[in-house]
């Protein structure tokens, strides 16, 4: 696993600042998961963030707490038997909610992957401030995936929006998912989510699709993909 020493620096704000992320863009948000109040650092206002960024700056989407991650965290809590005792990999962890919940539920091991070092800094801080041991960080790009370990459960929330990353992500699943394992990916009903599901089916994966209410709007639905290797 690539070293990420600064992910565990005492002053996480300095670590973010050194990585070009202004901590003033963030605030502490409280979310309810299974009767627990989790405090998470996340973007204060997406609109204000976009206004504050210099032209042509990379937008730190990883620092936003997406509704898909909230949905998946709550789903995991309601289905704890799918997590407990399992080896878990979270892809595109962002602020870290999903992996933190898996850690709380007694997974045997939790690894959080992201391609942005500041995301792993923020995720570790969010775990620590809730009294949770931070999951193991894995800094790696799906397009150059060299992590050889396999997992019983692979999780991802809002990770299939970029169609150019569909093929690399399928290759990651091929490498990372244990033969009897499952992956659960949640997308906020974008066309790219349906396209990814279609590509999985074309590649021979077993895919169970379902829709679930997402966020506060009655008109939004999450596309939930439960993915397994072909028999």
PDB file of C-alpha atoms in Angstrom:
ATOM      1  CA  UNK A   1       0.000   0.000   0.000  1.00  0.00           C
ATOM      2  CA  UNK A   2       1.471   3.419  -0.912  1.00  0.00           C
ATOM      3  CA  UNK A   3       2.520   5.367   2.197  1.00  0.00           C
ATOM      4  CA  UNK A   4       0.395   8.363   3.086  1.00  0.00           C
ATOM      5  CA  UNK A   5       2.132   9.704   6.153  1.00  0.00           C
ATOM      6  CA  UNK A   6       0.470  13.103   6.190  1.00  0.00           C
ATOM      7  CA  UNK A   7      -2.977  11.478   6.387  1.00  0.00           C
ATOM      8  CA  UNK A   8      -2.367  11.081  10.092  1.00  0.00           C
ATOM      9  CA  UNK A   9      -0.756  14.427  10.880  1.00  0.00           C
ATOM     10  CA  UNK A  10      -1.890  15.936  14.146  1.00  0.00           C
ATOM     11  CA  UNK A  11      -3.099  19.116  12.413  1.00  0.00           C
ATOM     12  CA  UNK A  12      -5.230  17.865   9.562  1.00  0.00           C
ATOM     13  CA  UNK A  13      -6.071  21.427   8.538  1.00  0.00           C
ATOM     14  CA  UNK A  14      -2.425  22.075   7.779  1.00  0.00           C
ATOM     15  CA  UNK A  15      -2.332  18.877   5.731  1.00  0.00           C
ATOM     16  CA  UNK A  16      -5.298  20.059   3.661  1.00  0.00           C
ATOM     17  CA  UNK A  17      -3.802  23.532   3.261  1.00  0.00           C
ATOM     18  CA  UNK A  18      -0.513  22.047   2.082  1.00  0.00           C
ATOM     19  CA  UNK A  19      -2.478  20.059  -0.506  1.00  0.00           C
ATOM     20  CA  UNK A  20      -4.111  23.247  -1.834  1.00  0.00           C
ATOM     21  CA  UNK A  21      -7.466  22.863  -0.086  1.00  0.00           C
ATOM     22  CA  UNK A  22      -8.637  25.788   2.037  1.00  0.00           C
ATOM     23  CA  UNK A  23     -10.125  24.452   5.309  1.00  0.00           C
ATOM     24  CA  UNK A  24     -12.380  27.515   5.416  1.00  0.00           C
ATOM     25  CA  UNK A  25     -14.411  25.888   2.632  1.00  0.00           C
ATOM     26  CA  UNK A  26     -15.477  23.216   5.107  1.00  0.00           C
ATOM     27  CA  UNK A  27     -17.820  23.012   8.062  1.00  0.00           C
ATOM     28  CA  UNK A  28     -18.805  20.284  10.478  1.00  0.00           C
ATOM     29  CA  UNK A  29     -22.084  18.613   9.545  1.00  0.00           C
ATOM     30  CA  UNK A  30     -23.998  16.167  11.728  1.00  0.00           C
ATOM     31  CA  UNK A  31     -25.692  13.192  10.101  1.00  0.00           C
ATOM     32  CA  UNK A  32     -27.869  10.473  11.608  1.00  0.00           C
ATOM     33  CA  UNK A  33     -26.873   6.876  10.932  1.00  0.00           C
ATOM     34  CA  UNK A  34     -28.719   4.149  12.811  1.00  0.00           C
ATOM     35  CA  UNK A  35     -29.447   6.340  15.800  1.00  0.00           C
ATOM     36  CA  UNK A  36     -25.870   7.614  15.938  1.00  0.00           C
ATOM     37  CA  UNK A  37     -24.908  11.244  15.319  1.00  0.00           C
ATOM     38  CA  UNK A  38     -21.767  11.390  13.212  1.00  0.00           C
ATOM     39  CA  UNK A  39     -19.883  14.662  12.850  1.00  0.00           C
ATOM     40  CA  UNK A  40     -18.288  15.046   9.433  1.00  0.00           C
ATOM     41  CA  UNK A  41     -16.197  17.793   7.917  1.00  0.00           C
ATOM     42  CA  UNK A  42     -17.554  18.526   4.460  1.00  0.00           C
ATOM     43  CA  UNK A  43     -18.021  21.423   2.039  1.00  0.00           C
ATOM     44  CA  UNK A  44     -19.952  24.262   3.645  1.00  0.00           C
ATOM     45  CA  UNK A  45     -21.621  25.476   0.437  1.00  0.00           C
ATOM     46  CA  UNK A  46     -21.049  24.080  -3.035  1.00  0.00           C
ATOM     47  CA  UNK A  47     -22.062  27.391  -4.647  1.00  0.00           C
ATOM     48  CA  UNK A  48     -19.697  29.394  -2.433  1.00  0.00           C
ATOM     49  CA  UNK A  49     -16.921  26.924  -3.139  1.00  0.00           C
ATOM     50  CA  UNK A  50     -17.349  27.242  -6.896  1.00  0.00           C
ATOM     51  CA  UNK A  51     -17.320  31.035  -6.596  1.00  0.00           C
ATOM     52  CA  UNK A  52     -14.163  31.019  -4.460  1.00  0.00           C
ATOM     53  CA  UNK A  53     -12.092  28.699  -6.636  1.00  0.00           C
ATOM     54  CA  UNK A  54      -9.608  30.338  -9.004  1.00  0.00           C
ATOM     55  CA  UNK A  55     -10.337  29.845 -12.713  1.00  0.00           C
ATOM     56  CA  UNK A  56      -9.402  26.417 -14.078  1.00  0.00           C
ATOM     57  CA  UNK A  57      -8.915  25.015 -10.567  1.00  0.00           C
ATOM     58  CA  UNK A  58      -9.829  21.390  -9.969  1.00  0.00           C
ATOM     59  CA  UNK A  59     -13.141  21.229  -8.121  1.00  0.00           C
ATOM     60  CA  UNK A  60     -12.796  19.148  -4.924  1.00  0.00           C
ATOM     61  CA  UNK A  61     -15.894  17.039  -5.467  1.00  0.00           C
ATOM     62  CA  UNK A  62     -14.416  14.547  -2.992  1.00  0.00           C
ATOM     63  CA  UNK A  63     -15.079  17.023  -0.141  1.00  0.00           C
ATOM     64  CA  UNK A  64     -18.847  17.061  -0.717  1.00  0.00           C
ATOM     65  CA  UNK A  65     -21.096  14.757   1.311  1.00  0.00           C
ATOM     66  CA  UNK A  66     -23.211  13.276  -1.456  1.00  0.00           C
ATOM     67  CA  UNK A  67     -26.726  11.961  -0.881  1.00  0.00           C
ATOM     68  CA  UNK A  68     -25.671   8.624  -2.377  1.00  0.00           C
ATOM     69  CA  UNK A  69     -23.107   8.178   0.414  1.00  0.00           C
ATOM     70  CA  UNK A  70     -25.718   8.980   3.049  1.00  0.00           C
ATOM     71  CA  UNK A  71     -28.079   6.453   1.512  1.00  0.00           C
ATOM     72  CA  UNK A  72     -25.404   3.750   1.363  1.00  0.00           C
ATOM     73  CA  UNK A  73     -24.266   4.395   4.934  1.00  0.00           C
ATOM     74  CA  UNK A  74     -27.826   4.017   6.208  1.00  0.00           C
ATOM     75  CA  UNK A  75     -28.407   0.938   4.054  1.00  0.00           C
ATOM     76  CA  UNK A  76     -25.296  -0.693   5.495  1.00  0.00           C
ATOM     77  CA  UNK A  77     -26.513   0.002   9.015  1.00  0.00           C
ATOM     78  CA  UNK A  78     -29.860  -1.632   8.231  1.00  0.00           C
ATOM     79  CA  UNK A  79     -28.064  -4.610   6.647  1.00  0.00           C
ATOM     80  CA  UNK A  80     -25.157  -5.012   9.045  1.00  0.00           C
ATOM     81  CA  UNK A  81     -24.894  -8.738   8.333  1.00  0.00           C
ATOM     82  CA  UNK A  82     -23.582  -7.835   4.883  1.00  0.00           C
ATOM     83  CA  UNK A  83     -20.623  -6.051   6.515  1.00  0.00           C
ATOM     84  CA  UNK A  84     -19.793  -7.704   9.833  1.00  0.00           C
ATOM     85  CA  UNK A  85     -16.614  -9.765   9.685  1.00  0.00           C
ATOM     86  CA  UNK A  86     -16.010  -8.921   6.011  1.00  0.00           C
ATOM     87  CA  UNK A  87     -13.008  -7.481   4.216  1.00  0.00           C
ATOM     88  CA  UNK A  88     -14.314  -4.186   2.841  1.00  0.00           C
ATOM     89  CA  UNK A  89     -12.969  -1.834   0.173  1.00  0.00           C
ATOM     90  CA  UNK A  90     -14.555   1.587  -0.356  1.00  0.00           C
ATOM     91  CA  UNK A  91     -13.826   3.111  -3.759  1.00  0.00           C
ATOM     92  CA  UNK A  92     -13.755   6.892  -4.126  1.00  0.00           C
ATOM     93  CA  UNK A  93     -14.206   7.422  -0.398  1.00  0.00           C
ATOM     94  CA  UNK A  94     -14.435  11.243  -0.384  1.00  0.00           C
ATOM     95  CA  UNK A  95     -15.314  12.414   3.146  1.00  0.00           C
ATOM     96  CA  UNK A  96     -15.264   8.782   4.278  1.00  0.00           C
ATOM     97  CA  UNK A  97     -18.778   8.185   5.587  1.00  0.00           C
ATOM     98  CA  UNK A  98     -19.353   4.762   4.019  1.00  0.00           C
ATOM     99  CA  UNK A  99     -16.066   3.293   5.205  1.00  0.00           C
ATOM    100  CA  UNK A 100     -16.550   4.766   8.671  1.00  0.00           C
ATOM    101  CA  UNK A 101     -19.935   3.053   8.942  1.00  0.00           C
ATOM    102  CA  UNK A 102     -18.409  -0.244   7.794  1.00  0.00           C
ATOM    103  CA  UNK A 103     -15.763   0.146  10.509  1.00  0.00           C
ATOM    104  CA  UNK A 104     -18.462   0.809  13.125  1.00  0.00           C
ATOM    105  CA  UNK A 105     -20.367  -2.303  12.064  1.00  0.00           C
ATOM    106  CA  UNK A 106     -17.489  -4.657  12.766  1.00  0.00           C
ATOM    107  CA  UNK A 107     -15.941  -5.302   9.375  1.00  0.00           C
ATOM    108  CA  UNK A 108     -12.819  -7.425   9.669  1.00  0.00           C
ATOM    109  CA  UNK A 109     -10.880  -4.868   7.665  1.00  0.00           C
ATOM    110  CA  UNK A 110     -11.780  -1.612   5.913  1.00  0.00           C
ATOM    111  CA  UNK A 111      -9.656   0.003   3.204  1.00  0.00           C
ATOM    112  CA  UNK A 112     -10.618   3.387   1.776  1.00  0.00           C
ATOM    113  CA  UNK A 113      -9.449   4.273  -1.699  1.00  0.00           C
ATOM    114  CA  UNK A 114      -9.301   7.652  -3.350  1.00  0.00           C
ATOM    115  CA  UNK A 115      -7.197   9.268  -6.058  1.00  0.00           C
ATOM    116  CA  UNK A 116      -6.951  12.566  -4.146  1.00  0.00           C
ATOM    117  CA  UNK A 117      -4.600  12.635  -1.136  1.00  0.00           C
ATOM    118  CA  UNK A 118      -6.627  15.344   0.678  1.00  0.00           C
ATOM    119  CA  UNK A 119      -9.681  13.069   0.583  1.00  0.00           C
ATOM    120  CA  UNK A 120      -7.819  10.460   2.610  1.00  0.00           C
ATOM    121  CA  UNK A 121      -6.698  13.147   5.053  1.00  0.00           C
ATOM    122  CA  UNK A 122     -10.281  14.330   5.518  1.00  0.00           C
ATOM    123  CA  UNK A 123     -11.677  10.811   5.773  1.00  0.00           C
ATOM    124  CA  UNK A 124      -9.189   9.893   8.493  1.00  0.00           C
ATOM    125  CA  UNK A 125     -10.049  13.032  10.458  1.00  0.00           C
ATOM    126  CA  UNK A 126     -13.769  12.337  10.169  1.00  0.00           C
ATOM    127  CA  UNK A 127     -13.215   8.857  11.583  1.00  0.00           C
ATOM    128  CA  UNK A 128     -11.032  10.034  14.460  1.00  0.00           C
ATOM    129  CA  UNK A 129     -13.367  12.783  15.604  1.00  0.00           C
ATOM    130  CA  UNK A 130     -16.136  10.204  15.939  1.00  0.00           C
ATOM    131  CA  UNK A 131     -13.964   7.909  18.031  1.00  0.00           C
ATOM    132  CA  UNK A 132     -13.418   5.488  15.144  1.00  0.00           C
ATOM    133  CA  UNK A 133     -10.049   4.080  14.155  1.00  0.00           C
ATOM    134  CA  UNK A 134      -9.444   5.413  10.615  1.00  0.00           C
ATOM    135  CA  UNK A 135      -9.716   2.765   7.905  1.00  0.00           C
ATOM    136  CA  UNK A 136      -6.557   1.963   5.988  1.00  0.00           C
ATOM    137  CA  UNK A 137      -5.867   4.544   3.248  1.00  0.00           C
ATOM    138  CA  UNK A 138      -5.189   3.452  -0.320  1.00  0.00           C
ATOM    139  CA  UNK A 139      -4.068   6.232  -2.643  1.00  0.00           C
ATOM    140  CA  UNK A 140      -4.520   4.814  -6.128  1.00  0.00           C
ATOM    141  CA  UNK A 141      -5.954   5.700  -9.537  1.00  0.00           C
ATOM    142  CA  UNK A 142      -8.346   3.160 -11.025  1.00  0.00           C
ATOM    143  CA  UNK A 143      -6.628   3.600 -14.383  1.00  0.00           C
ATOM    144  CA  UNK A 144      -3.324   2.337 -12.945  1.00  0.00           C
ATOM    145  CA  UNK A 145      -4.630  -0.115 -10.350  1.00  0.00           C
ATOM    146  CA  UNK A 146      -1.904  -2.341  -8.903  1.00  0.00           C
ATOM    147  CA  UNK A 147      -3.490  -3.287  -5.557  1.00  0.00           C
ATOM    148  CA  UNK A 148      -3.591  -7.086  -5.608  1.00  0.00           C
ATOM    149  CA  UNK A 149      -5.686  -7.819  -2.521  1.00  0.00           C
ATOM    150  CA  UNK A 150      -9.278  -9.014  -2.797  1.00  0.00           C
ATOM    151  CA  UNK A 151     -12.312  -8.105  -0.725  1.00  0.00           C
ATOM    152  CA  UNK A 152     -15.603  -9.670   0.297  1.00  0.00           C
ATOM    153  CA  UNK A 153     -17.441  -6.370  -0.107  1.00  0.00           C
ATOM    154  CA  UNK A 154     -16.629  -3.450  -2.425  1.00  0.00           C
ATOM    155  CA  UNK A 155     -18.578  -0.230  -1.888  1.00  0.00           C
ATOM    156  CA  UNK A 156     -18.935   2.962  -3.867  1.00  0.00           C
ATOM    157  CA  UNK A 157     -21.266   5.977  -3.748  1.00  0.00           C
ATOM    158  CA  UNK A 158     -21.560   8.355  -6.687  1.00  0.00           C
ATOM    159  CA  UNK A 159     -18.514   6.911  -8.445  1.00  0.00           C
ATOM    160  CA  UNK A 160     -19.770   6.175 -11.989  1.00  0.00           C
ATOM    161  CA  UNK A 161     -20.551   9.716 -13.190  1.00  0.00           C
ATOM    162  CA  UNK A 162     -17.501   9.805 -15.497  1.00  0.00           C
ATOM    163  CA  UNK A 163     -18.098   7.478 -18.447  1.00  0.00           C
ATOM    164  CA  UNK A 164     -14.392   7.483 -19.291  1.00  0.00           C
ATOM    165  CA  UNK A 165     -13.751   5.690 -15.993  1.00  0.00           C
ATOM    166  CA  UNK A 166     -16.295   2.916 -16.535  1.00  0.00           C
ATOM    167  CA  UNK A 167     -13.847   0.501 -18.176  1.00  0.00           C
ATOM    168  CA  UNK A 168     -11.103   1.056 -15.549  1.00  0.00           C
ATOM    169  CA  UNK A 169     -13.649   0.663 -12.752  1.00  0.00           C
ATOM    170  CA  UNK A 170     -14.847  -2.662 -14.156  1.00  0.00           C
ATOM    171  CA  UNK A 171     -11.219  -3.812 -14.270  1.00  0.00           C
ATOM    172  CA  UNK A 172     -10.811  -2.767 -10.623  1.00  0.00           C
ATOM    173  CA  UNK A 173     -13.853  -4.844  -9.705  1.00  0.00           C
ATOM    174  CA  UNK A 174     -12.382  -7.804 -11.571  1.00  0.00           C
ATOM    175  CA  UNK A 175      -9.189  -7.539  -9.545  1.00  0.00           C
ATOM    176  CA  UNK A 176     -10.529  -6.460  -6.163  1.00  0.00           C
ATOM    177  CA  UNK A 177     -13.667  -8.550  -5.725  1.00  0.00           C
ATOM    178  CA  UNK A 178     -13.217 -11.984  -4.158  1.00  0.00           C
ATOM    179  CA  UNK A 179     -14.834 -14.856  -6.111  1.00  0.00           C
ATOM    180  CA  UNK A 180     -17.780 -15.085  -3.695  1.00  0.00           C
ATOM    181  CA  UNK A 181     -17.828 -11.367  -2.910  1.00  0.00           C
ATOM    182  CA  UNK A 182     -20.232  -8.626  -3.852  1.00  0.00           C
ATOM    183  CA  UNK A 183     -20.020  -4.963  -4.792  1.00  0.00           C
ATOM    184  CA  UNK A 184     -22.680  -2.404  -3.954  1.00  0.00           C
ATOM    185  CA  UNK A 185     -22.581   0.816  -5.944  1.00  0.00           C
ATOM    186  CA  UNK A 186     -25.094   3.636  -5.568  1.00  0.00           C
ATOM    187  CA  UNK A 187     -25.674   6.350  -8.165  1.00  0.00           C
ATOM    188  CA  UNK A 188     -28.144   9.268  -8.004  1.00  0.00           C
ATOM    189  CA  UNK A 189     -30.020   8.109 -11.094  1.00  0.00           C
ATOM    190  CA  UNK A 190     -27.793   9.662 -13.737  1.00  0.00           C
ATOM    191  CA  UNK A 191     -27.780   8.325 -17.283  1.00  0.00           C
ATOM    192  CA  UNK A 192     -24.150   7.341 -16.689  1.00  0.00           C
ATOM    193  CA  UNK A 193     -25.261   5.073 -13.836  1.00  0.00           C
ATOM    194  CA  UNK A 194     -27.631   3.143 -16.060  1.00  0.00           C
ATOM    195  CA  UNK A 195     -24.946   2.957 -18.741  1.00  0.00           C
ATOM    196  CA  UNK A 196     -22.474   1.506 -16.252  1.00  0.00           C
ATOM    197  CA  UNK A 197     -24.999  -1.137 -15.201  1.00  0.00           C
ATOM    198  CA  UNK A 198     -25.533  -2.022 -18.863  1.00  0.00           C
ATOM    199  CA  UNK A 199     -21.793  -2.368 -19.386  1.00  0.00           C
ATOM    200  CA  UNK A 200     -21.530  -4.662 -16.379  1.00  0.00           C
ATOM    201  CA  UNK A 201     -24.243  -6.904 -17.782  1.00  0.00           C
ATOM    202  CA  UNK A 202     -22.577  -6.950 -21.193  1.00  0.00           C
ATOM    203  CA  UNK A 203     -19.324  -7.982 -19.515  1.00  0.00           C
ATOM    204  CA  UNK A 204     -21.045 -10.975 -17.927  1.00  0.00           C
ATOM    205  CA  UNK A 205     -21.509  -9.776 -14.341  1.00  0.00           C
ATOM    206  CA  UNK A 206     -24.551 -10.646 -12.256  1.00  0.00           C
ATOM    207  CA  UNK A 207     -26.245  -7.330 -11.509  1.00  0.00           C
ATOM    208  CA  UNK A 208     -29.349  -6.761  -9.411  1.00  0.00           C
ATOM    209  CA  UNK A 209     -30.796  -3.283  -9.891  1.00  0.00           C
ATOM    210  CA  UNK A 210     -33.221  -1.448  -7.638  1.00  0.00           C
ATOM    211  CA  UNK A 211     -34.430   2.102  -7.074  1.00  0.00           C
ATOM    212  CA  UNK A 212     -34.694   3.826  -3.712  1.00  0.00           C
ATOM    213  CA  UNK A 213     -35.780   7.308  -2.542  1.00  0.00           C
ATOM    214  CA  UNK A 214     -32.812   9.665  -2.389  1.00  0.00           C
ATOM    215  CA  UNK A 215     -32.522  12.822  -0.316  1.00  0.00           C
ATOM    216  CA  UNK A 216     -35.422  15.015   0.675  1.00  0.00           C
ATOM    217  CA  UNK A 217     -37.020  15.355  -2.752  1.00  0.00           C
ATOM    218  CA  UNK A 218     -39.775  12.800  -3.504  1.00  0.00           C
ATOM    219  CA  UNK A 219     -38.744  12.928  -7.160  1.00  0.00           C
ATOM    220  CA  UNK A 220     -35.138  11.748  -6.705  1.00  0.00           C
ATOM    221  CA  UNK A 221     -34.203   8.090  -6.749  1.00  0.00           C
ATOM    222  CA  UNK A 222     -30.949   6.247  -6.205  1.00  0.00           C
ATOM    223  CA  UNK A 223     -29.939   3.502  -8.588  1.00  0.00           C
ATOM    224  CA  UNK A 224     -28.605   0.664  -6.439  1.00  0.00           C
ATOM    225  CA  UNK A 225     -26.379  -1.917  -8.137  1.00  0.00           C
ATOM    226  CA  UNK A 226     -25.660  -5.187  -6.322  1.00  0.00           C
ATOM    227  CA  UNK A 227     -22.893  -6.814  -8.321  1.00  0.00           C
ATOM    228  CA  UNK A 228     -21.487 -10.345  -8.190  1.00  0.00           C
ATOM    229  CA  UNK A 229     -19.224 -12.472 -10.317  1.00  0.00           C
ATOM    230  CA  UNK A 230     -20.895 -14.633 -12.901  1.00  0.00           C
ATOM    231  CA  UNK A 231     -21.473 -18.214 -11.662  1.00  0.00           C
TER     232      UNK A 231
END
